[in-house]
């Protein structure tokens, strides 16, 4: 404590009035210091002669302040602690009830009822529906708010053709025809078949939306019986949305061009599936001749000098340049449905330069993935003297430019009419179980493919066998149904592959089959789309184990078929589709153990997880549908045509200017 000021006391010789202090009346004062209070009193010793001095009493009263401050602090602390405790209790209670709400809402979304696993409460069904509907609305609103990318539909594609391509004629060229007329239906009549072809699955709905003409090889036994004098027939039967123009090939042409160069040469070359490509001079000659015949047919069908020509696949690598020669103004979109290998692998082909030159007749060259585009650009860089602009993904060759772009192909999403006609999932299952004589409680896995060595059918059978070895409880319960549509059966490689698959299936059935249950059902015959759809709806899981695939549409069709949000997709990482569908169980089909484990995981996956994965897969496939695939390509073509028109006008002005100057 510092110096304490005491009240002034008059000196002894002071003239001023003397005070006569009564005892107890001593002068006193309270002084407040910076840190304390003090009381001082001083008896007036000087005023009384008998007093010899003054006594100053100093009382430190700061304790009063301290006490009251302490009390205030304790009080504030107490109130704050109380407040905190109350807030905490409120938050905890709110958390519990909020979580409860969220869990309840989630359960409702999953269609499980609030008190899962108890039976759903029927009274809550309307609320659940309302919540689901609201969520869908919110999702739509969100999508719209993300940008102008509205959903692609057949109508939108038609509108694009009208506006950006001013209704120009569309001509499709493919080897496989979308409808095959065969003799030998019931009573010997003609039946119409739909081929097992990813290309047809994708391009057909586009053609129905665009009209136009589709040029393809007439391969059916009754094809000639139904065409007009121009070899044309309106399809689809009963709807007649567009023309199918058929090209007839001799057996020699078919052998050299289709079986030989396309399927013994280019197919294994591009798929890198450990089957050696075979290149024969005679096949190459046939391939060139048939490409020319189809190119001539395009020119003959063209009603203007600048039609939009959609060239499909590896059967027609030379056709774009052939058409370009006769119709320089045509917009040629070539789509390569299979993978494109790296430059070293492609270099095996003795006619690699001719193939590349032919393809660069295209205005736009499309692949499924960026990776295939990159391989193509590098291949051109390696084998041709061309200018490549990596930034714009264009190749300038002999004065013409080609845009190389990725357009992931897809399917037409069921339009609401198709899926309402589908039988309920339970009925599909009952029918499949009855037809194949399966145990009613079987866990049903399906595979649907062409009987092709690139599809990994042997690998998936090995995985089924391993699954049954590892999980004996699955024996008699796990059933794998493989639909394998016959294809290219004239080729030795395909014949021996089919034999190996049959042997493997037989071995598994011998090891694990019981009188009541065969684990593998190999259905090596063509199935129409409705039958495939029924199988997809009946299945617990779908297995796609391609060793290499441009895209693979089977997995997308399976997802589209499952409007009940059940079923698990096991998908090869070597299919282009794996990039778009990460919610599938992604496997390396060469790894038997990994694939067997994925089968087991799929077979035992809880319904809620299946629902979660399937809902997400469905929203992807629905958005990235085939109309988007075609729409993006045609929109690019529209821009390209516009640019070409502007450049032509500019050139004309320049030429006019030069003549005037002269
Ligand atoms: O995968 C490319 C593709 O053209 C598919 O569209 C089709 O499934 C297959 O190859 C061709 O099969 P096919 O030789 O039987 O016409």
XYZ file of C-alpha atoms and ligand atoms in Angstrom:
678
model
C 0.000 0.000 0.000
C 1.317 3.523 -0.785
C 1.380 6.616 1.390
C -1.944 7.324 2.996
C -3.064 10.916 3.079
C -4.293 11.804 6.538
C -6.691 14.634 7.300
C -4.953 17.948 7.838
C -4.285 18.677 11.489
C -3.644 22.310 12.556
C -0.229 22.996 14.022
C 0.160 23.723 17.771
C 0.841 27.437 17.380
C -1.949 27.903 14.931
C -4.183 30.908 15.537
C -7.232 29.262 14.329
C -9.965 27.989 16.621
C -8.887 25.139 18.687
C -11.110 22.093 18.669
C -11.985 20.373 21.702
C -12.283 16.802 20.517
C -14.455 14.705 22.609
C -13.263 11.197 22.978
C -14.652 9.303 20.107
C -14.889 12.451 18.051
C -11.514 12.183 16.502
C -11.219 13.406 12.938
C -11.328 10.619 10.453
C -11.551 10.085 6.690
C -11.740 7.350 4.143
C -9.397 7.538 1.243
C -9.569 5.335 -1.779
C -6.314 4.334 -3.295
C -5.751 2.784 -6.661
C -5.813 -0.657 -5.186
C -7.508 -0.284 -1.847
C -9.433 1.835 0.552
C -8.083 3.032 3.827
C -9.581 4.809 6.755
C -7.454 7.109 8.783
C -8.187 8.890 12.012
C -5.925 11.275 13.824
C -6.574 12.463 17.430
C -5.652 16.121 17.708
C -2.731 15.769 20.063
C -1.650 19.322 19.576
C -4.863 20.807 20.863
C -4.439 19.227 24.158
C -1.375 20.056 26.117
C -1.438 16.780 27.926
C -1.168 14.985 24.683
C 2.338 14.551 23.462
C 1.788 13.200 20.042
C -0.684 12.025 17.465
C -1.662 8.562 16.767
C -2.681 7.820 13.294
C -4.740 4.717 12.959
C -4.773 3.281 9.540
C -7.456 0.745 8.644
C -7.152 -1.166 5.415
C -10.758 -1.459 4.201
C -9.940 -2.791 0.766
C -11.052 -6.236 1.887
C -14.622 -4.982 1.608
C -14.101 -4.196 -2.053
C -12.334 -7.450 -2.608
C -15.057 -9.413 -0.930
C -17.803 -7.730 -2.911
C -15.834 -8.232 -6.150
C -15.300 -11.881 -5.284
C -18.984 -12.271 -4.546
C -19.840 -10.635 -7.893
C -17.411 -12.908 -9.707
C -18.808 -16.021 -8.059
C -22.313 -14.947 -8.927
C -21.446 -14.283 -12.588
C -19.579 -17.602 -12.768
C -22.515 -19.441 -11.309
C -24.971 -17.865 -13.719
C -22.669 -18.599 -16.695
C -22.185 -22.232 -15.608
C -25.909 -22.629 -15.194
C -26.495 -21.103 -18.651
C -23.914 -23.392 -20.190
C -25.386 -26.468 -18.557
C -28.866 -25.541 -19.780
C -27.562 -24.863 -23.314
C -25.715 -28.172 -23.348
C -28.755 -30.102 -22.229
C -30.828 -28.325 -24.905
C -28.287 -29.160 -27.642
C -28.076 -32.808 -26.588
C -31.843 -33.151 -26.502
C -32.152 -31.349 -29.838
C -29.440 -33.567 -31.319
C -31.192 -36.717 -30.231
C -34.520 -35.667 -31.568
C -32.938 -34.308 -34.815
C -31.052 -37.561 -35.343
C -34.196 -39.443 -34.668
C -35.944 -37.326 -37.261
C -33.241 -37.793 -39.800
C -33.114 -41.520 -39.217
C -36.849 -41.687 -39.478
C -36.866 -39.676 -42.682
C -34.070 -41.833 -44.108
C -35.948 -44.984 -43.238
C -39.008 -43.562 -44.948
C -36.943 -42.687 -48.018
C -35.755 -46.278 -48.110
C -39.328 -47.409 -47.814
C -38.601 -49.143 -44.502
C -40.911 -47.389 -42.093
C -39.847 -45.430 -39.060
C -39.235 -48.360 -36.786
C -37.177 -50.547 -39.080
C -36.692 -53.484 -38.905
C -40.327 -53.640 -37.820
C -42.933 -53.680 -40.511
C -43.540 -50.303 -42.202
C -46.423 -48.294 -40.842
C -48.996 -47.966 -43.604
C -50.181 -44.601 -42.280
C -46.751 -43.179 -43.030
C -46.744 -44.263 -46.651
C -48.341 -41.025 -47.954
C -45.814 -38.986 -45.977
C -42.965 -41.057 -47.389
C -44.291 -40.604 -50.917
C -44.641 -36.912 -50.392
C -41.099 -36.670 -49.029
C -39.742 -38.687 -51.934
C -41.612 -36.529 -54.409
C -40.321 -33.378 -52.765
C -36.774 -34.695 -52.869
C -37.137 -35.460 -56.554
C -38.375 -31.915 -57.127
C -35.455 -30.527 -55.187
C -33.063 -32.661 -57.170
C -34.589 -31.430 -60.438
C -34.423 -27.844 -59.256
C -30.797 -28.365 -58.283
C -29.973 -29.824 -61.682
C -31.624 -26.919 -63.439
C -29.798 -24.439 -61.253
C -26.512 -26.075 -62.221
C -26.714 -24.884 -65.784
C -28.573 -25.025 -69.044
C -27.995 -28.800 -69.457
C -31.602 -30.000 -69.557
C -32.354 -33.711 -69.837
C -31.746 -35.182 -73.274
C -34.796 -36.757 -74.883
C -35.819 -37.880 -78.361
C -37.790 -34.643 -78.677
C -34.797 -32.506 -77.763
C -32.679 -34.356 -80.306
C -35.301 -33.723 -82.999
C -35.365 -30.033 -82.019
C -31.592 -29.883 -82.316
C -31.753 -31.343 -85.826
C -34.382 -28.775 -86.794
C -32.551 -25.782 -85.349
C -28.835 -26.487 -85.634
C -28.818 -28.740 -88.675
C -31.868 -27.128 -90.306
C -33.525 -30.492 -90.863
C -30.644 -31.897 -92.915
C -30.785 -35.484 -94.065
C -29.234 -38.022 -91.691
C -27.704 -41.203 -93.138
C -26.386 -43.975 -90.871
C -23.958 -46.620 -92.127
C -23.298 -49.804 -90.162
C -22.569 -53.409 -90.917
C -25.250 -54.857 -88.627
C -28.835 -54.024 -89.526
C -31.307 -53.018 -86.811
C -34.056 -55.420 -87.976
C -33.424 -58.825 -89.510
C -36.157 -60.609 -91.437
C -35.846 -64.368 -91.123
C -37.789 -67.185 -92.667
C -39.086 -69.982 -90.501
C -41.424 -68.444 -87.989
C -44.373 -70.447 -86.740
C -46.153 -71.744 -89.818
C -43.138 -70.950 -92.007
C -43.774 -67.202 -92.082
C -41.303 -64.351 -91.759
C -40.186 -63.190 -88.348
C -38.399 -59.955 -87.492
C -35.435 -60.234 -85.144
C -33.460 -57.616 -83.239
C -29.729 -58.454 -83.239
C -27.606 -58.675 -80.086
C -25.560 -55.579 -80.779
C -24.610 -52.667 -78.609
C -24.339 -50.512 -81.690
C -27.914 -51.234 -82.744
C -29.191 -50.744 -79.183
C -27.693 -47.249 -79.162
C -28.233 -45.990 -82.703
C -31.764 -47.278 -83.285
C -33.558 -44.869 -80.914
C -31.541 -42.021 -82.409
C -32.699 -42.948 -85.901
C -36.275 -43.196 -84.723
C -35.944 -39.647 -83.476
C -34.177 -38.306 -86.582
C -35.839 -40.304 -89.405
C -33.514 -40.548 -92.423
C -31.903 -43.646 -93.909
C -29.886 -46.456 -92.348
C -27.620 -48.375 -94.723
C -26.599 -51.865 -93.518
C -25.746 -55.348 -94.656
C -28.911 -57.358 -95.370
C -28.034 -60.594 -93.563
C -31.444 -62.154 -92.865
C -32.746 -65.094 -94.860
C -35.938 -63.185 -95.723
C -34.443 -59.723 -96.042
C -34.766 -59.649 -99.821
C -38.410 -60.647 -99.613
C -39.534 -57.475 -97.895
C -37.564 -54.668 -99.605
C -38.771 -52.411 -102.423
C -37.006 -51.959 -105.766
C -34.459 -49.662 -104.168
C -33.658 -52.380 -101.565
C -35.382 -50.338 -98.890
C -37.847 -51.237 -96.194
C -39.501 -48.887 -93.697
C -38.806 -49.808 -90.058
C -39.524 -50.437 -87.226
C -42.303 -52.749 -88.351
C -45.608 -51.110 -87.533
C -44.073 -47.668 -86.897
C -41.990 -46.988 -89.999
C -40.024 -44.083 -88.606
C -37.086 -44.382 -91.016
C -35.773 -46.279 -94.028
C -33.505 -49.295 -93.864
C -31.489 -49.617 -97.065
C -29.967 -53.059 -97.417
C -26.682 -53.904 -99.139
C -26.220 -57.466 -100.354
C -22.846 -59.108 -99.952
C -21.593 -62.258 -101.629
C -20.311 -65.013 -99.290
C -16.763 -64.178 -100.466
C -17.197 -60.496 -99.665
C -18.635 -61.319 -96.269
C -15.821 -63.752 -95.581
C -13.034 -61.304 -96.475
C -14.476 -58.015 -95.227
C -16.502 -59.058 -92.174
C -15.025 -62.304 -90.847
C -11.534 -61.725 -92.148
C -10.285 -58.147 -91.973
C -12.834 -56.733 -89.504
C -13.126 -59.635 -87.056
C -9.873 -61.555 -87.373
C -7.792 -58.426 -87.911
C -9.138 -55.180 -86.457
C -11.236 -56.698 -83.643
C -8.378 -58.478 -81.805
C -5.974 -55.677 -82.775
C -8.071 -53.043 -80.985
C -9.209 -55.163 -78.020
C -5.809 -56.441 -76.933
C -7.487 -59.523 -75.437
C -4.559 -61.855 -76.061
C -5.864 -63.252 -79.317
C -3.510 -62.647 -82.205
C -4.798 -60.521 -85.073
C -4.605 -62.108 -88.516
C -4.083 -59.870 -91.551
C -4.479 -61.347 -95.043
C -4.050 -59.482 -98.306
C -7.255 -60.963 -99.724
C -9.252 -59.847 -96.673
C -7.872 -56.359 -97.047
C -8.936 -56.253 -100.715
C -12.448 -57.380 -99.781
C -12.604 -54.831 -96.961
C -11.665 -52.039 -99.345
C -14.145 -53.138 -101.989
C -17.038 -53.427 -99.519
C -16.225 -50.030 -97.986
C -16.426 -48.590 -101.507
C -19.794 -50.258 -102.124
C -21.255 -48.796 -98.943
C -19.735 -45.377 -99.738
C -21.398 -45.455 -103.159
C -24.678 -46.321 -101.473
C -24.329 -43.263 -99.205
C -23.798 -41.046 -102.233
C -26.772 -42.623 -103.966
C -29.023 -42.072 -100.947
C -27.911 -38.451 -100.393
C -30.578 -35.908 -101.371
C -28.207 -32.956 -101.085
C -24.504 -32.307 -101.399
C -24.091 -31.953 -97.649
C -25.943 -34.691 -95.749
C -25.006 -35.652 -92.212
C -23.462 -39.131 -92.427
C -23.069 -41.190 -89.230
C -20.489 -43.924 -89.890
C -20.498 -46.722 -87.329
C -17.545 -48.780 -86.244
C -14.460 -50.630 -87.340
C -16.115 -52.215 -90.358
C -15.875 -48.885 -92.204
C -12.511 -47.304 -91.509
C -11.989 -46.453 -95.191
C -15.488 -45.203 -95.949
C -15.205 -41.626 -94.562
C -12.481 -40.645 -97.061
C -14.362 -42.416 -99.873
C -17.544 -40.449 -99.154
C -15.572 -37.223 -98.710
C -14.164 -37.670 -102.204
C -17.611 -37.731 -103.773
C -19.439 -35.407 -101.343
C -16.835 -32.896 -100.137
C -19.475 -30.841 -98.303
C -20.885 -33.756 -96.319
C -20.579 -33.721 -92.549
C -19.171 -37.132 -91.690
C -19.329 -38.291 -88.064
C -17.502 -41.550 -87.500
C -17.958 -43.369 -84.232
C -15.501 -46.116 -83.298
C -17.425 -48.431 -80.955
C -14.430 -50.472 -79.834
C -11.244 -49.409 -78.003
C -8.345 -47.796 -79.840
C -4.978 -49.347 -78.902
C -1.647 -47.621 -78.323
C 0.537 -46.795 -81.372
C 2.807 -49.833 -80.898
C -0.091 -52.282 -80.904
C -1.756 -50.575 -83.833
C 1.530 -50.666 -85.729
C 1.027 -54.428 -86.215
C -1.504 -53.672 -88.961
C 0.206 -53.718 -92.354
C -2.291 -51.141 -93.675
C -2.120 -48.805 -90.714
C -1.534 -45.677 -92.826
C -4.453 -46.409 -95.149
C -6.757 -47.043 -92.184
C -5.795 -43.723 -90.576
C -6.108 -41.826 -93.862
C -9.564 -43.309 -94.392
C -10.727 -42.312 -90.919
C -9.401 -38.781 -91.314
C -11.979 -38.248 -94.046
C -14.346 -37.697 -91.097
C -15.397 -34.287 -89.887
C -15.683 -35.626 -86.363
C -14.190 -38.828 -85.065
C -15.723 -40.129 -81.840
C -14.477 -42.630 -79.264
C -16.029 -43.662 -75.946
C -13.249 -42.309 -73.733
C -10.567 -39.605 -73.671
C -8.035 -42.374 -73.304
C -8.959 -43.856 -76.704
C -8.840 -40.345 -78.262
C -5.349 -39.876 -76.871
C -4.242 -43.240 -78.274
C -5.613 -42.253 -81.678
C -3.870 -38.863 -81.721
C -0.590 -40.538 -80.772
C -1.072 -43.167 -83.479
C -1.604 -40.502 -86.142
C 1.403 -38.636 -84.817
C 3.473 -41.795 -85.176
C 2.417 -42.890 -88.654
C 1.242 -39.832 -90.654
C 2.564 -36.397 -91.528
C -0.295 -34.512 -89.948
C -0.649 -31.375 -87.811
C -2.103 -32.185 -84.438
C -3.527 -29.483 -82.191
C -3.702 -31.169 -78.822
C -5.380 -28.186 -77.222
C -8.377 -28.418 -79.543
C -8.044 -32.133 -80.173
C -7.969 -31.645 -83.939
C -5.908 -33.185 -86.722
C -5.210 -31.312 -89.942
C -4.343 -33.684 -92.754
C -4.116 -32.886 -96.456
C -5.965 -29.597 -96.035
C -8.890 -31.060 -94.046
C -9.453 -30.883 -90.340
C -10.905 -33.614 -88.118
C -12.117 -33.123 -84.566
C -11.288 -36.095 -82.304
C -13.646 -36.168 -79.334
C -14.984 -38.559 -76.686
C -18.714 -39.283 -76.641
C -19.612 -42.033 -74.147
C -22.395 -44.056 -75.707
C -25.462 -45.145 -73.791
C -29.002 -46.458 -74.050
C -32.410 -44.825 -74.409
C -33.842 -44.453 -70.906
C -37.238 -46.212 -70.635
C -39.735 -43.511 -71.494
C -42.478 -44.266 -68.992
C -44.571 -46.190 -71.533
C -42.084 -49.006 -71.881
C -41.537 -49.522 -68.172
C -45.207 -49.371 -67.209
C -45.691 -52.334 -69.546
C -43.057 -54.380 -67.716
C -44.239 -57.243 -65.533
C -43.620 -56.736 -61.792
C -40.229 -57.933 -60.584
C -41.800 -60.739 -58.530
C -43.588 -62.080 -61.629
C -40.388 -61.922 -63.708
C -38.607 -63.870 -61.023
C -41.316 -66.483 -60.726
C -41.330 -67.045 -64.495
C -37.536 -67.338 -64.765
C -37.386 -69.691 -61.758
C -40.080 -71.886 -63.284
C -38.636 -71.869 -66.785
C -35.114 -72.818 -65.670
C -36.208 -75.098 -62.818
C -34.311 -73.128 -60.177
C -34.763 -73.392 -56.401
C -37.289 -70.660 -55.478
C -34.892 -69.076 -52.986
C -31.929 -69.144 -55.364
C -29.518 -66.255 -55.455
C -29.660 -65.547 -59.184
C -26.675 -64.047 -61.024
C -26.925 -63.315 -64.756
C -24.569 -62.500 -67.618
C -25.810 -61.438 -71.055
C -23.290 -61.196 -73.887
C -22.455 -62.134 -77.407
C -20.451 -65.356 -77.290
C -17.195 -63.441 -77.659
C -13.762 -64.032 -76.142
C -13.476 -60.344 -75.201
C -16.430 -60.585 -72.805
C -14.581 -62.505 -70.082
C -17.134 -65.325 -69.891
C -14.492 -67.922 -69.003
C -13.058 -65.672 -66.304
C -16.474 -65.173 -64.704
C -17.137 -68.929 -64.719
C -13.817 -69.436 -62.955
C -14.920 -66.871 -60.387
C -18.232 -68.690 -59.856
C -16.319 -71.918 -59.293
C -14.015 -70.234 -56.770
C -16.999 -68.696 -54.982
C -18.544 -72.139 -54.500
C -15.215 -73.511 -53.262
C -14.787 -70.721 -50.747
C -18.394 -70.586 -49.570
C -19.886 -74.082 -49.409
C -23.058 -72.577 -47.921
C -23.700 -71.092 -51.379
C -23.797 -74.512 -53.049
C -27.385 -75.340 -53.961
C -28.317 -71.681 -53.575
C -26.122 -69.656 -55.948
C -27.115 -69.983 -59.621
C -25.398 -68.316 -62.547
C -27.335 -67.957 -65.821
C -25.242 -66.967 -68.843
C -27.055 -65.869 -71.989
C -24.540 -66.095 -74.833
C -25.846 -64.984 -78.217
C -24.083 -66.884 -81.005
C -21.794 -64.647 -83.016
C -19.122 -65.012 -85.714
C -19.445 -68.753 -85.370
C -17.657 -69.301 -88.688
C -14.347 -68.271 -87.086
C -12.133 -70.924 -85.447
C -11.250 -68.642 -82.559
C -14.943 -68.294 -81.674
C -15.649 -72.016 -82.105
C -12.862 -73.049 -79.783
C -13.827 -70.348 -77.295
C -17.382 -71.689 -77.142
C -16.074 -75.189 -76.558
C -13.910 -74.035 -73.687
C -16.826 -72.207 -72.088
C -19.064 -75.268 -72.422
C -16.405 -77.494 -70.885
C -15.879 -75.137 -67.963
C -19.615 -74.858 -67.306
C -19.872 -78.668 -67.404
C -17.010 -79.050 -64.962
C -18.573 -76.643 -62.453
C -21.937 -78.354 -62.693
C -20.284 -81.706 -62.117
C -18.401 -80.463 -59.069
C -21.160 -78.502 -57.401
C -24.425 -79.562 -59.018
C -27.111 -81.325 -57.038
C -30.235 -83.017 -58.402
C -32.177 -79.935 -57.289
C -29.755 -77.279 -58.436
C -27.265 -76.833 -61.263
C -25.045 -73.842 -60.491
C -24.437 -72.850 -64.147
C -27.044 -72.487 -66.895
C -25.507 -71.713 -70.258
C -28.172 -70.468 -72.677
C -26.278 -70.261 -75.959
C -29.043 -68.822 -78.117
C -30.396 -65.467 -79.149
C -32.771 -63.749 -76.708
C -35.064 -60.932 -77.791
C -34.885 -57.671 -75.749
C -38.066 -58.498 -73.762
C -36.664 -61.839 -72.616
C -33.383 -60.178 -71.594
C -35.315 -57.538 -69.678
C -37.271 -60.208 -67.825
C -34.038 -61.921 -66.838
C -32.513 -58.652 -65.619
C -35.570 -57.975 -63.468
C -35.501 -61.468 -62.040
C -31.804 -61.347 -61.108
C -30.102 -60.574 -57.810
C -26.914 -59.600 -59.570
C -25.609 -58.953 -63.065
C -22.033 -59.811 -64.000
C -20.130 -57.916 -66.719
C -16.497 -59.023 -66.807
C -15.232 -57.878 -70.230
C -11.489 -58.217 -70.695
C -11.658 -55.037 -72.774
C -14.753 -53.191 -73.958
C -15.255 -49.798 -75.584
C -18.244 -49.066 -73.339
C -20.554 -52.095 -72.739
C -24.260 -51.395 -72.744
C -25.412 -54.564 -70.967
C -24.609 -53.012 -67.598
C -26.644 -49.916 -68.482
C -29.595 -52.013 -69.628
C -29.526 -53.951 -66.356
C -29.628 -50.705 -64.393
C -32.477 -49.356 -66.526
C -34.471 -52.549 -65.921
C -34.290 -52.220 -62.112
C -36.931 -49.657 -61.260
C -37.318 -51.485 -57.923
C -33.800 -50.217 -57.022
C -32.633 -53.731 -56.206
C -29.907 -55.860 -57.767
C -26.130 -55.491 -57.759
C -23.881 -54.835 -60.732
C -20.438 -56.465 -60.831
C -18.479 -54.614 -63.521
C -15.067 -55.023 -65.133
C -12.702 -52.106 -64.763
C -11.696 -52.717 -68.390
C -15.117 -51.728 -69.739
C -15.488 -48.044 -70.658
C -18.666 -48.009 -68.543
C -16.625 -48.475 -65.340
C -15.634 -44.794 -65.495
C -19.263 -43.708 -65.352
C -20.537 -46.314 -62.903
C -18.380 -46.365 -59.754
C -21.319 -47.516 -57.625
C -20.996 -50.951 -59.243
C -18.643 -53.488 -57.647
C -15.639 -52.894 -59.892
C -13.396 -55.910 -60.513
C -10.332 -56.993 -62.416
C -11.747 -60.045 -64.226
C -8.291 -61.568 -64.623
C -8.123 -61.781 -60.812
C -10.261 -64.837 -60.024
C -10.121 -64.374 -56.253
C -11.152 -60.721 -56.411
C -14.051 -61.470 -58.755
C -15.218 -64.400 -56.588
C -15.173 -62.116 -53.525
C -17.159 -59.475 -55.404
C -19.750 -62.117 -56.329
C -20.032 -63.071 -52.671
C -20.313 -59.453 -51.594
C -23.016 -58.867 -54.200
C -24.902 -61.991 -53.156
C -24.955 -60.919 -49.515
C -25.401 -57.159 -49.900
C -28.135 -55.661 -47.677
C -31.185 -54.339 -49.491
C -30.604 -50.780 -48.272
C -27.087 -50.686 -49.752
C -28.355 -52.123 -53.033
C -30.996 -49.407 -53.135
C -28.442 -46.688 -52.484
C -26.097 -47.884 -55.231
C -28.817 -48.639 -57.754
C -30.530 -45.263 -57.309
C -27.282 -43.481 -58.037
C -26.466 -45.682 -61.059
C -29.926 -45.079 -62.451
C -29.667 -41.339 -62.174
C -26.334 -41.441 -64.069
C -27.595 -43.645 -66.892
C -30.816 -41.677 -67.138
C -28.956 -38.389 -67.521
C -26.128 -39.674 -69.717
C -28.462 -41.381 -72.155
C -28.070 -42.105 -75.843
C -29.849 -38.901 -76.906
C -27.153 -36.978 -75.119
C -24.518 -39.055 -76.919
C -26.016 -38.305 -80.327
C -27.009 -34.763 -79.356
C -23.495 -33.771 -78.348
C -22.060 -35.173 -81.569
C -24.694 -33.520 -83.740
C -24.347 -30.206 -81.884
C -20.591 -30.314 -82.548
C -21.369 -31.105 -86.177
C -23.770 -28.136 -86.307
C -21.089 -25.788 -84.998
C -18.601 -27.211 -87.463
C -20.976 -26.665 -90.385
C -21.668 -23.115 -89.279
C -17.958 -22.407 -89.103
C -17.444 -23.898 -92.572
C -20.239 -21.712 -93.985
C -18.763 -18.570 -92.436
C -15.287 -19.428 -93.717
C -16.705 -19.978 -97.221
C -18.441 -16.570 -97.132
C -15.272 -14.861 -95.911
C -13.329 -16.520 -98.723
C -15.902 -15.301 -101.247
C -15.606 -11.707 -99.952
C -11.842 -11.932 -100.163
C -11.971 -13.294 -103.701
C -14.492 -10.592 -104.717
C -12.221 -7.948 -103.182
C -9.224 -9.265 -105.066
C -11.086 -9.210 -108.423
C -12.259 -5.627 -107.810
C -8.704 -4.553 -106.936
C -7.476 -6.132 -110.123
O -18.788 -53.626 -79.756
C -18.849 -53.089 -81.008
C -19.854 -53.784 -81.843
O -20.023 -53.207 -83.077
C -21.153 -53.848 -81.136
O -21.976 -52.845 -81.453
C -21.691 -55.150 -81.515
O -22.240 -55.710 -80.400
C -20.509 -55.912 -82.041
O -19.443 -55.093 -82.041
C -20.695 -56.399 -83.414
O -21.241 -57.624 -83.395
P -21.589 -58.334 -84.739
O -20.309 -58.708 -85.389
O -22.382 -59.518 -84.370
O -22.367 -57.362 -85.537
